XYZ file of C-alpha atoms in Angstrom:
630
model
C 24.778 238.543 54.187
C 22.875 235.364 54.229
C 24.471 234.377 51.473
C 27.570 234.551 52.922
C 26.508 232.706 56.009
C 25.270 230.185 53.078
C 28.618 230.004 51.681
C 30.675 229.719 55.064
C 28.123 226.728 56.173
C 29.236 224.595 52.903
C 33.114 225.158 53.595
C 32.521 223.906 57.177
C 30.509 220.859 55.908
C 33.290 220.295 53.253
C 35.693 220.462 55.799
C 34.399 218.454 58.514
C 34.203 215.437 55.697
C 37.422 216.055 54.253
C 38.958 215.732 58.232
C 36.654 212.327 58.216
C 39.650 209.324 57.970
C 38.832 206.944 55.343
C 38.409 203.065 57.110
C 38.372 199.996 55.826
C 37.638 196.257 57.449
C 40.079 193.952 58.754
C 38.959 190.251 60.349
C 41.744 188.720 62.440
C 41.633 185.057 63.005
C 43.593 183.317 65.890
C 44.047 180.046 66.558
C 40.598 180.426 69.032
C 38.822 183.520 68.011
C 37.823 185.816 65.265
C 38.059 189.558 65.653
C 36.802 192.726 63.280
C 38.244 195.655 63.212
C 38.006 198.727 61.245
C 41.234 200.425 60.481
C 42.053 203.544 59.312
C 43.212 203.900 55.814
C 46.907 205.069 56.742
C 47.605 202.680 59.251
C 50.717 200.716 58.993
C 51.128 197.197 59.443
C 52.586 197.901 62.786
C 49.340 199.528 63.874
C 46.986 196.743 62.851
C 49.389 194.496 64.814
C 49.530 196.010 68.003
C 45.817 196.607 68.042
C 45.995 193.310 67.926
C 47.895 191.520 70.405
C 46.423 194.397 73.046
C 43.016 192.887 72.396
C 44.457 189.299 72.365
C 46.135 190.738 75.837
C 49.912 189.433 74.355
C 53.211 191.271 75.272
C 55.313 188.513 73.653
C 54.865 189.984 70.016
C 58.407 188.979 68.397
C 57.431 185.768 68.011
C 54.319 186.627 66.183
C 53.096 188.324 62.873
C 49.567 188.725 60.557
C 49.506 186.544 57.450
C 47.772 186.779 54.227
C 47.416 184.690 51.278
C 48.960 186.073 47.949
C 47.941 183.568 45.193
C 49.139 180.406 45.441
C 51.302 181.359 48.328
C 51.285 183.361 51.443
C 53.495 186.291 53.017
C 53.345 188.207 56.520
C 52.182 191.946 56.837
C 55.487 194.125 56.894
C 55.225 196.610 59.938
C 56.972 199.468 58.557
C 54.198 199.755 55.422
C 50.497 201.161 55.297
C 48.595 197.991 55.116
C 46.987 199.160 51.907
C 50.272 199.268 49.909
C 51.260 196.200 50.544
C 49.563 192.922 48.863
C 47.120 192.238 50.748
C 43.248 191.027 49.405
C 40.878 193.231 48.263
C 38.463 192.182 49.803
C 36.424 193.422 52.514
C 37.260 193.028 54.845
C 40.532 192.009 54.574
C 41.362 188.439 56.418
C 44.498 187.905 57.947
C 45.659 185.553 60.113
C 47.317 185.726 63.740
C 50.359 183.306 63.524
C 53.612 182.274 65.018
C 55.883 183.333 62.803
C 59.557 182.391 64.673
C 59.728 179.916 66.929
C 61.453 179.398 70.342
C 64.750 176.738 70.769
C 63.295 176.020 74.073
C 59.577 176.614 74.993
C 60.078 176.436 78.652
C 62.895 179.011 78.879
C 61.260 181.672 76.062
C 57.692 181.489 76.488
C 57.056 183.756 79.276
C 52.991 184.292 79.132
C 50.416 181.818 79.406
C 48.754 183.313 76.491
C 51.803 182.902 74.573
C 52.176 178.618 75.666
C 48.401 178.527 74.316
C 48.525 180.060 71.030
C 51.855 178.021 70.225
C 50.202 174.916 71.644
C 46.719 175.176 69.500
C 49.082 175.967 66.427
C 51.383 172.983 66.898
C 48.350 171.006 68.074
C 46.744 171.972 64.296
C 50.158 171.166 62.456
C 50.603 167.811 63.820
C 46.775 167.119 62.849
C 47.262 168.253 59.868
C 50.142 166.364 59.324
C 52.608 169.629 58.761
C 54.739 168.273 61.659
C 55.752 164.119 60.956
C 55.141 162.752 64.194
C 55.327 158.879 64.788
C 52.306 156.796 66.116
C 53.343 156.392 70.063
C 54.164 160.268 70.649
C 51.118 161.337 68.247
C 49.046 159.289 71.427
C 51.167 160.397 74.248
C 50.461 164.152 72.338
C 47.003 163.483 72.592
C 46.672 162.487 76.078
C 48.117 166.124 77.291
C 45.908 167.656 75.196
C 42.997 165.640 76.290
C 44.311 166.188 80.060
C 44.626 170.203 79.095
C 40.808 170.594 77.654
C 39.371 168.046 80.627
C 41.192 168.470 83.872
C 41.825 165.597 85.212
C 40.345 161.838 84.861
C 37.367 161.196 86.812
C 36.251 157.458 85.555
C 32.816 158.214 87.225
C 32.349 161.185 84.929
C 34.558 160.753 81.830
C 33.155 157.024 80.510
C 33.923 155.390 76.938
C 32.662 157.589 74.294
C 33.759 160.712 75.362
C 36.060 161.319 73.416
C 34.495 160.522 69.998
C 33.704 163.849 69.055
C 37.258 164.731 69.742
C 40.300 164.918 66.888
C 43.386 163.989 68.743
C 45.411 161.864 65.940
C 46.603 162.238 62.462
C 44.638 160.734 60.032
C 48.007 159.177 58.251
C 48.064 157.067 62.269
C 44.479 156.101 61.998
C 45.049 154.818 59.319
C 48.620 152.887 59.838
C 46.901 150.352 62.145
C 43.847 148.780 61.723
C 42.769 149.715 65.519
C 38.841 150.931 66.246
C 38.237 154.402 67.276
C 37.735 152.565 70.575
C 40.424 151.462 71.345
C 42.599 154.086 70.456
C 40.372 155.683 72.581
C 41.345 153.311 75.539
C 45.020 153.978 74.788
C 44.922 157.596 75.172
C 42.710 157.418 77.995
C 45.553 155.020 79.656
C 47.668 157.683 79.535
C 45.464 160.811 80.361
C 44.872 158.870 83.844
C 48.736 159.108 84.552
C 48.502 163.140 84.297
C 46.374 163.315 87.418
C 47.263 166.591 88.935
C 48.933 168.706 85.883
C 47.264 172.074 85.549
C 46.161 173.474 82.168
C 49.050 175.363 81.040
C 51.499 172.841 82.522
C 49.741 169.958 80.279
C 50.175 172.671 77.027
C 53.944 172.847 78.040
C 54.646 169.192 78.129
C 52.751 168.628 74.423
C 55.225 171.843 73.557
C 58.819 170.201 74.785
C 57.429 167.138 73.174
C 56.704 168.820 70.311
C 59.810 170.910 69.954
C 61.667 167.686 69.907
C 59.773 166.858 66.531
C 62.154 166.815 63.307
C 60.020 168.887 61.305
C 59.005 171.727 64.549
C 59.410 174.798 63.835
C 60.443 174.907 60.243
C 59.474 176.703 57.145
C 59.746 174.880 53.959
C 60.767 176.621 50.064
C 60.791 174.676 47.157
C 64.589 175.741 45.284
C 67.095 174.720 43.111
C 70.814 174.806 43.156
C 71.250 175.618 39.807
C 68.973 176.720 36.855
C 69.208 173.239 35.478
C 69.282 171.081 38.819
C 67.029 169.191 40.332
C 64.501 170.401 42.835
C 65.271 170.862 46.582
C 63.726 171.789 49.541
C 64.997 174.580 51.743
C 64.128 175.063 55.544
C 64.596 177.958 57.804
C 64.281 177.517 61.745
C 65.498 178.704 64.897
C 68.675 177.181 64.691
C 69.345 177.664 60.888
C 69.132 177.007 57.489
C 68.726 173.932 55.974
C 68.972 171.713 52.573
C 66.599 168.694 52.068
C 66.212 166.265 49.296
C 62.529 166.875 47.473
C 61.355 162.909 49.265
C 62.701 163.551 52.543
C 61.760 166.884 55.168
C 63.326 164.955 58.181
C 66.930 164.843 57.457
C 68.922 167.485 56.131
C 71.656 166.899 53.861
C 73.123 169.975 54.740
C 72.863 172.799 57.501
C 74.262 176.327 57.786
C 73.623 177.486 61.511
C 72.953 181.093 62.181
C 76.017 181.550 64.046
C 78.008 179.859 60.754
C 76.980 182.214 58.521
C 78.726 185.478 57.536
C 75.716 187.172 55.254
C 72.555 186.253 53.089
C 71.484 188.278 50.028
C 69.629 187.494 47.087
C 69.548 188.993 43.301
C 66.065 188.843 41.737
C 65.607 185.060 41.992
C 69.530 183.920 43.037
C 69.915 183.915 46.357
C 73.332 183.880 48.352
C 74.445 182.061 51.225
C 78.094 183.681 52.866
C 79.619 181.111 55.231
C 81.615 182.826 58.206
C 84.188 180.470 57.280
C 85.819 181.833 54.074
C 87.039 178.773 53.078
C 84.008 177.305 52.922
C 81.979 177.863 49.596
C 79.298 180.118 48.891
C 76.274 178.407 48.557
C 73.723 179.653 45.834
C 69.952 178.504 44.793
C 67.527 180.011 43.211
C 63.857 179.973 43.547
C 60.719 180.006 41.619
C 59.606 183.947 42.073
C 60.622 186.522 43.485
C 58.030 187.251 46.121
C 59.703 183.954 47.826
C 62.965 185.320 47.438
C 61.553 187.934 50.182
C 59.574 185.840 52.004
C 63.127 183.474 52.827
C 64.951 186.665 53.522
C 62.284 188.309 55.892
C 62.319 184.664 57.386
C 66.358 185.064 57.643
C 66.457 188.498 59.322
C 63.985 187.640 61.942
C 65.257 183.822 62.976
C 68.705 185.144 63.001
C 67.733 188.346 64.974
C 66.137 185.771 68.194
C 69.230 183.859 67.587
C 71.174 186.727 68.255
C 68.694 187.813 71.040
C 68.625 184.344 72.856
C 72.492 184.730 73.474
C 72.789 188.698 74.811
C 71.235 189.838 78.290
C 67.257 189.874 78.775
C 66.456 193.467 78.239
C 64.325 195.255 80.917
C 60.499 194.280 79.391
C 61.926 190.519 79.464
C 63.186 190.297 83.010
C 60.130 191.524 84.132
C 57.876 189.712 82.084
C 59.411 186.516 83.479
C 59.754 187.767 87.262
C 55.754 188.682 86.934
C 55.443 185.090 85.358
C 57.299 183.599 87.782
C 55.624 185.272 90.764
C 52.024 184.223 89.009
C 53.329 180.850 88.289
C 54.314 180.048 92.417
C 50.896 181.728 93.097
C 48.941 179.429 90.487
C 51.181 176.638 92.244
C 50.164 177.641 95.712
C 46.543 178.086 94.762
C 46.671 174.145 93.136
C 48.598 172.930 96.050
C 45.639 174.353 98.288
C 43.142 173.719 95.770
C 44.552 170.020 95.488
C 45.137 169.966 99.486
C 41.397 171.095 99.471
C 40.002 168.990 96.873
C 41.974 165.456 98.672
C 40.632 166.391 102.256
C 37.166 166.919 100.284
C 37.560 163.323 98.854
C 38.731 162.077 102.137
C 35.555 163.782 103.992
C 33.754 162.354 101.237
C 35.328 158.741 101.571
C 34.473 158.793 105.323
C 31.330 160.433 105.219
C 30.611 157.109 102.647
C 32.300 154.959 104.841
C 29.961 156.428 108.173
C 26.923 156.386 105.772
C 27.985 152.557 104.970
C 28.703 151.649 108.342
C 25.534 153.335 109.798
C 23.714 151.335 106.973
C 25.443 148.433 108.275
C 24.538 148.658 112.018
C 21.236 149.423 111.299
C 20.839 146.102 108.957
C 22.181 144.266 111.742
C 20.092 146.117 114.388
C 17.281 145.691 112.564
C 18.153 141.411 112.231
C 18.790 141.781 116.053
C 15.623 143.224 116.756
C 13.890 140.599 114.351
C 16.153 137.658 115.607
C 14.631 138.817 119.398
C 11.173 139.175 118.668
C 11.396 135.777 116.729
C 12.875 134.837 119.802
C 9.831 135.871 122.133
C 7.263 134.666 119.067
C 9.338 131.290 119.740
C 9.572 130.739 123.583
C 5.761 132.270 123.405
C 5.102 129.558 120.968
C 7.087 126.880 123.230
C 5.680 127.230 125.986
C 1.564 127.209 124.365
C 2.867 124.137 122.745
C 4.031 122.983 126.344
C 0.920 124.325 127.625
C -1.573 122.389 124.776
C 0.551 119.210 125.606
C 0.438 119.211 128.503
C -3.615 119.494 128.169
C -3.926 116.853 125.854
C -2.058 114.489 128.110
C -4.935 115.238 130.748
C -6.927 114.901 127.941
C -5.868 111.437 126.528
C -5.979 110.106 130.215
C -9.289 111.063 130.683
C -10.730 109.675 127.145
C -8.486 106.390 127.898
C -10.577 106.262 131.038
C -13.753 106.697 129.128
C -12.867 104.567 126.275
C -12.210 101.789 129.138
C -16.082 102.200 130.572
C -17.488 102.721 127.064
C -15.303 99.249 126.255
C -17.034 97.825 129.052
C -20.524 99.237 128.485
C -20.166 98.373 124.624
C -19.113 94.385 125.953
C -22.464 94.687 127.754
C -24.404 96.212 125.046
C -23.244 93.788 122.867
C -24.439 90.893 124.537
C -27.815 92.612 124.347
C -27.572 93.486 120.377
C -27.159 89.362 120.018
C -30.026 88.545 122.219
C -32.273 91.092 120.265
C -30.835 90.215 116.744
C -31.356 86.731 117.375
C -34.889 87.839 118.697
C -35.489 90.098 115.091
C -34.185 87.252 113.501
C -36.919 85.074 115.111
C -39.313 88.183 113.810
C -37.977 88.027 110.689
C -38.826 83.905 110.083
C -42.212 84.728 111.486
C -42.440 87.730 109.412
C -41.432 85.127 106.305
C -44.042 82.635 106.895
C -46.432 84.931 107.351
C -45.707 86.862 103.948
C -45.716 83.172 102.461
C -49.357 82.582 103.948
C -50.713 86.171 102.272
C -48.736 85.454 98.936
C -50.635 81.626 98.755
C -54.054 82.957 100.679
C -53.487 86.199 97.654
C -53.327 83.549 94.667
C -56.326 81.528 95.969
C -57.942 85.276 96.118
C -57.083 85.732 92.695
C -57.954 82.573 91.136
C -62.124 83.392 93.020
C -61.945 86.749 91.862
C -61.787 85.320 88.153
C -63.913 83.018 88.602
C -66.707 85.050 90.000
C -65.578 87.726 86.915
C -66.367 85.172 84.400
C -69.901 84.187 86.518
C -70.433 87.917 86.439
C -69.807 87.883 82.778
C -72.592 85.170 81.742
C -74.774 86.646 84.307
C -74.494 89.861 82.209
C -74.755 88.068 78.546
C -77.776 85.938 80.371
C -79.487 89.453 81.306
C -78.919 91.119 78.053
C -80.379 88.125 76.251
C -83.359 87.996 78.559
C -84.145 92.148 78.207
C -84.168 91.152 74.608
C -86.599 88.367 74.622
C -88.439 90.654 77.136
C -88.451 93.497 74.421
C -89.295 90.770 71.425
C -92.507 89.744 73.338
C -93.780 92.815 74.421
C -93.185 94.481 71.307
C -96.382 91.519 70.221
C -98.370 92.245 73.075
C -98.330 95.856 74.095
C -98.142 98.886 72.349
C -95.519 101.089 71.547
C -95.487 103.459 74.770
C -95.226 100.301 76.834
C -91.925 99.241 74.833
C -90.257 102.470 75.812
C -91.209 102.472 79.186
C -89.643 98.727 79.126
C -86.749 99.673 77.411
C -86.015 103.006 79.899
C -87.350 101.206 83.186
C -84.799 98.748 84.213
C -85.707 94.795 84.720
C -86.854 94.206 88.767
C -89.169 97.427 88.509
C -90.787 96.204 84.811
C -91.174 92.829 86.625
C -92.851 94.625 89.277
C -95.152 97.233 88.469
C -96.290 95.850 85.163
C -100.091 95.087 84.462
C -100.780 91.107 83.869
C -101.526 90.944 80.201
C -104.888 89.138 79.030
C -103.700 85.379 78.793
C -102.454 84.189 75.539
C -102.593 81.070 74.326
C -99.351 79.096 74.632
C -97.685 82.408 75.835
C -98.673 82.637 79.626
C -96.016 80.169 80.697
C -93.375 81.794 79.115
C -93.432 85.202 79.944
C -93.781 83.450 83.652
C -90.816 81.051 83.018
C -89.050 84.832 81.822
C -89.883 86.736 84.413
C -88.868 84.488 87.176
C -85.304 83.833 85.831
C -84.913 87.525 85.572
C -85.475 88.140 88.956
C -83.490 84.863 89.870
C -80.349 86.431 88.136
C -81.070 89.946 89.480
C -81.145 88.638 93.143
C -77.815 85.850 92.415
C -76.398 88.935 91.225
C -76.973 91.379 94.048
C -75.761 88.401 96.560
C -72.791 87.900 94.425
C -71.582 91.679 94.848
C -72.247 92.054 98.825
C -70.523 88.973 98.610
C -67.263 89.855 96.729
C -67.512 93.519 98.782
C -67.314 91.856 101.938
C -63.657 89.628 100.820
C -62.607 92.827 99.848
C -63.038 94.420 102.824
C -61.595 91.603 104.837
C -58.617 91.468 102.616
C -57.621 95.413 102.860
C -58.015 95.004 106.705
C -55.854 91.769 106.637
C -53.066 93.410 104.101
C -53.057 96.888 106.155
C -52.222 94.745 109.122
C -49.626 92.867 107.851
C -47.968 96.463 106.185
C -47.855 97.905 109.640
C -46.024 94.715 110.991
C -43.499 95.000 108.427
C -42.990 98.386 109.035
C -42.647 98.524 112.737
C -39.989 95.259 111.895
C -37.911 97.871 109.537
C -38.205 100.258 112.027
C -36.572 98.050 114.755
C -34.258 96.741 111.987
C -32.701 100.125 111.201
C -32.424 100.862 114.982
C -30.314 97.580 115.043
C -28.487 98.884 112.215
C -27.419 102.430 114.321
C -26.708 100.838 117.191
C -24.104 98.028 115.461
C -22.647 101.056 113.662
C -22.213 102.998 117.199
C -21.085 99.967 118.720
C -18.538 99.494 115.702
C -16.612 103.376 116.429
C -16.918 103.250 119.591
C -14.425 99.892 119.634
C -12.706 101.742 116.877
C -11.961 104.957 118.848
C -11.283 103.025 121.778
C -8.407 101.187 119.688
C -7.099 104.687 118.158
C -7.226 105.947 121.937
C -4.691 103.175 122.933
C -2.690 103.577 120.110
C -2.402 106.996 120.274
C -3.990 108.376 116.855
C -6.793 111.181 116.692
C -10.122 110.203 117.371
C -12.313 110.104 114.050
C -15.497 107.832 113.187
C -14.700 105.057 111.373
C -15.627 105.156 107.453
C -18.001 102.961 106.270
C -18.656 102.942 102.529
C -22.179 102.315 101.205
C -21.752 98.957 100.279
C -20.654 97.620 103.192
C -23.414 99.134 105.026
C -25.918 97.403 102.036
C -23.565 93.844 102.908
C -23.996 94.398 106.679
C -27.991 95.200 106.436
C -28.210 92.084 103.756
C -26.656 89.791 106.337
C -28.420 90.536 109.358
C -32.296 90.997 107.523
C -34.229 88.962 106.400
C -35.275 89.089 101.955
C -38.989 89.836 101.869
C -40.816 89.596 98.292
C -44.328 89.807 98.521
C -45.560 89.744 94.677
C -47.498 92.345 93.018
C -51.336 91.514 92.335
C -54.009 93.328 90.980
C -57.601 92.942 91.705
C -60.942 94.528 90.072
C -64.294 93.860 90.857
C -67.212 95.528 89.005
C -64.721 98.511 88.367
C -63.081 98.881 92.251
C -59.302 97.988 91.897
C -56.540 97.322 94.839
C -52.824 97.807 94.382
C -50.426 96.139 97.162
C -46.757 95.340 96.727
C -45.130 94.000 99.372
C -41.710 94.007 98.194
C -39.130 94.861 101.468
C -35.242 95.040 100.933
């Protein structure tokens, strides 16, 4: 039993895998986006398509298919085949890419969705960059400015300044580098133009680069490499909306010949031949062949579908279309109400804006010129306050000036008055002074006869002392004869009056009596001459200091009265020279008197004193006096 329980468990595993679908990877890339998906291994190409454009939210599918790169060409994923049988990479995942593959004669009447205008506009956009689609310098810029206006909205010079579009590829490379212009100012002349689309919405600007675009020689068209003939030269062949057509290998622009889709009858090809059936029978079949085969079906597929929208353009819209393109035209009048209101909205904004600036400016205005008001008035007040002080202060100092003219008047007369005095006393000093002259001349002669005494009684003094020296040492001589040798010391310690005195009367020599007599008596005679001679000298002395301090106070109490004289000619002096400033009006200020006029004015009115310097000493007392007076 639990075997068979064993056994029935295994089956159900075995089944449940073998009911597991097989997936592999698939990575989708649009012209915006990149999508994974994991598909199951029968899908069809139809599957992995519509999987597609419901994610990509597209209902316009005809004019799109999934491409894939099959060596050194490419070919589009067949709907009616599992994806896997077909020859695609094998890698994983498996990259394909989201294309147009037909394009519309006219954009504005085909392309219904707005999703639809945007993936045709980023493809052109890419072709023309890349230089797949010829497009000459002026409309590669005008190109560029819808595209610019598209991604940017519109210009807004506060916000968009130079530079921003330098991260930006807007022209062909093969333009760039036609002109030498800097990135600058190719800059400037797109931007030139992107200010003229003020207003254009998003998908409107992507629709103008389109009918611009479509206009393009080379829009639109898919280009083989063929030849007519097995040994011909090259051409090029190019399918389109409108037709087929056969260009010369150096030239994709102009077609040397066309076959329109409603001109032809039937198109087949026979491994590598293929066959063009004009509807015309007269006309000639037109043959080429082509390098492989896998091209061969690539033009054909191309063929069927071009011809197929051809045919589709000119019959009735079916029922998907008409209401594809009513539901686009209702969302297109709403998106053009909601821009008319958005626009109505965003010009009163700027308007509110504008005035609000304008009220802000104007309210900055009035109060600048309230505030200058306000500081014009109080300078105003400051002003008349000012006035009338100075009116005020004026007025003063004319009360003021009246009064000092009245006291400059009495102090003119009083000064008159003291002037007269001042002449009386300097003539008086003056008097003084003479006196004062004389009586320096007097002490200078009285001080040399002075003088000339005191050396004289010097030199008297100065024998006097030789005389006594040479008598003390006659003195000494004799009694060194006569007395003994204690007696000589007391002589020579004890001076001469008390030896003369107190000592004994030696026995009488012969011959030698008289002269110690004759010796004694001078000594005292010199001793008493000298002693007279000092009191004597002593008492001048005195009589001279008394004499000389006299005369020093006279002179002093005469420079004393001279220097009042001085102050009182100086105060005289700005006093008459305020009283002139008073009468001519200028600010009353003492007169300057520099230092040597006030030594000229003091030389002039006293008198030159010199009393010459003398120097006395008597028995070592000296006196100084120098009467010099300036």
């Amino acid at each position: 039993m639990s075997g068979q329980l064993r056994h029935a468990s295994k089956m159900s595993i075995l089944g449940l895998k073998k009911k597991q679908p097989k997936t592999f990877k698939v990575k989708v890339i649009t012209m915006d986006a990149e999508m994974e998906f994991s598909c199951e291994v029968k899908w069809k190409g139809k599957d992995l398509f519509d999987l597609v454009c419901r994610t990509v939210g597209l209902r316009e599918t005809w004019f799109f298919g999934l491409r894939y790169t099959v060596k050194d060409t490419y070919a589009w994923l067949k709907p009616e085949k599992r994806v896997l049988d077909q020859e695609v990479p094998k890698d994983s995942p498996i990259t394909f890419h989201f294309l147009a593959k037909f394009f519309p004669e006219k954009v504005e009447e085909e392309l219904v969705q707005e999703i639809t205008q945007h993936l045709f506009f980023l493809q052109v956009k890419k072709q023309i960059l890349d230089e797949e689609i010829f497009c000459s310098p002026e409309a590669s810029v005008l190109l560029a400015s819808y595209a610019v206006q598209a991604k940017y909205g519109d210009y807004d010079p506060n916000f968009h300044k130079p530079g921003f579009l330098a991260q930006d590829e807007l022209l062909p490379k093969r333009v760039l580098m036609q002109y030498q212009m800097t990135p600058d100012m190719w800059e400037e002349k797109i931007t030139a133009w992107y200010a003229e689309h003020r207003g254009i919405a998003r998908d409107e600007a992507e629709m103008d680069y389109l009918k611009i675009a479509q206009d393009l020689e080379m829009y639109g068209v898919s280009y083989f490499s063929i030849t007519q003939n097995k040994r011909d030269t090259d051409l090029q062949l190019g399918v389109d909306a409108q037709g087929l057509h056969i260009y010369s290998p150096n030239s994709k622009l102009n077609p040397n010949k066309s076959f329109p889709w409603s001109g032809i009858r039937n198109i087949s090809y026979s491994e590598k031949e293929f066959t063009i059936k004009p509807l015309d029978k007269k006309k000639d079949v037109f043959k080429f062949y082509s390098s492989q085969l896998r091209v061969n079906k690539l033009i054909l597929q191309l063929c069927i579908g071009n011809h197929d929208l051809f045919m589709r353009r000119r019959k009735v819209d079916s029922i998907e279309v008409q209401q594809m393109k009513a539901q686009a035209k209702e969302e297109k009048a709403r998106k053009k109400v909601e821009r008319q209101i958005l626009a109505r909205e965003k010009q009163m904004r700027e308007e509110a804006e504008r005035a609000k600036e304008e009220m802000e400016r104007r309210l900055f205005q009035l109060q600048d010129e309230a505030r200058l008001a306000n500081e014009a008035l109080i300078r105003s007040e400051e002003t008349a306050d000012l006035l009338a002080e100075k009116a005020q202060i004026a007025e003063e100092e004319a009360k003021l000036l009246a009064h000092k003219a009245a006291e400059a008047e009495q102090e003119r007369q009083r000064l008159e008055v003291t002037a007269l005095k001042t002449k009386e006393e300097k003539r008086l000093m003056e008097q003084k002074m003479r006196e004062a002259e004389q009586l320096a001349v007097k002490l200078v002669e009285q001080s040399e006869r002075r003088s000339k005494e005191a050396d004289h009684l010097k030199q008297d003094l100065t024998e006097a002392k030789d005389a006594e020296r040479r008598a003390k040492q006659k003195l000494l001589e004799i009694t060194k004869t006569t007395y003994p040798v204690e007696m000589t010391i007391i002589l020579t310690k004890t001076p001469l009056p008390i030896i003369a005195a107190y000592s004994p009367p030696p026995p009488p020599p012969e011959g030698g009596d008289l002269a110690v007599e004759s010796g004694s008596m001078q000594i005292d005679f010199k001793d008493s001459d000298m002693k007279r001679l000092s009191m004597e000298i002593e008492r001048e002395r005195l009589e001279y200091m008394e004499k000389s301090k006299h005369l020093q106070d006279q002179l002093k109490e005469l420079k004393s009265e001279i220097e009042s004289l001085k102050l009182e000619e100086q105060q005289q002096q700005a006093a008459v020279y305020s009283l002139r400033n008073d009468a001519r009006g200028y600010p009353m200020e003492p007169p300057y008197m520099s230092h040597s006029n006030v030594r000229t004015t003091s030389h002039l009115m006293e008198p030159h004193l010199h009393v010459p310097y003398r120097d006395w000493t008597i028995d070592g007392f000296s006196t100084n006096y120098d009467g010099k007076y300036n």
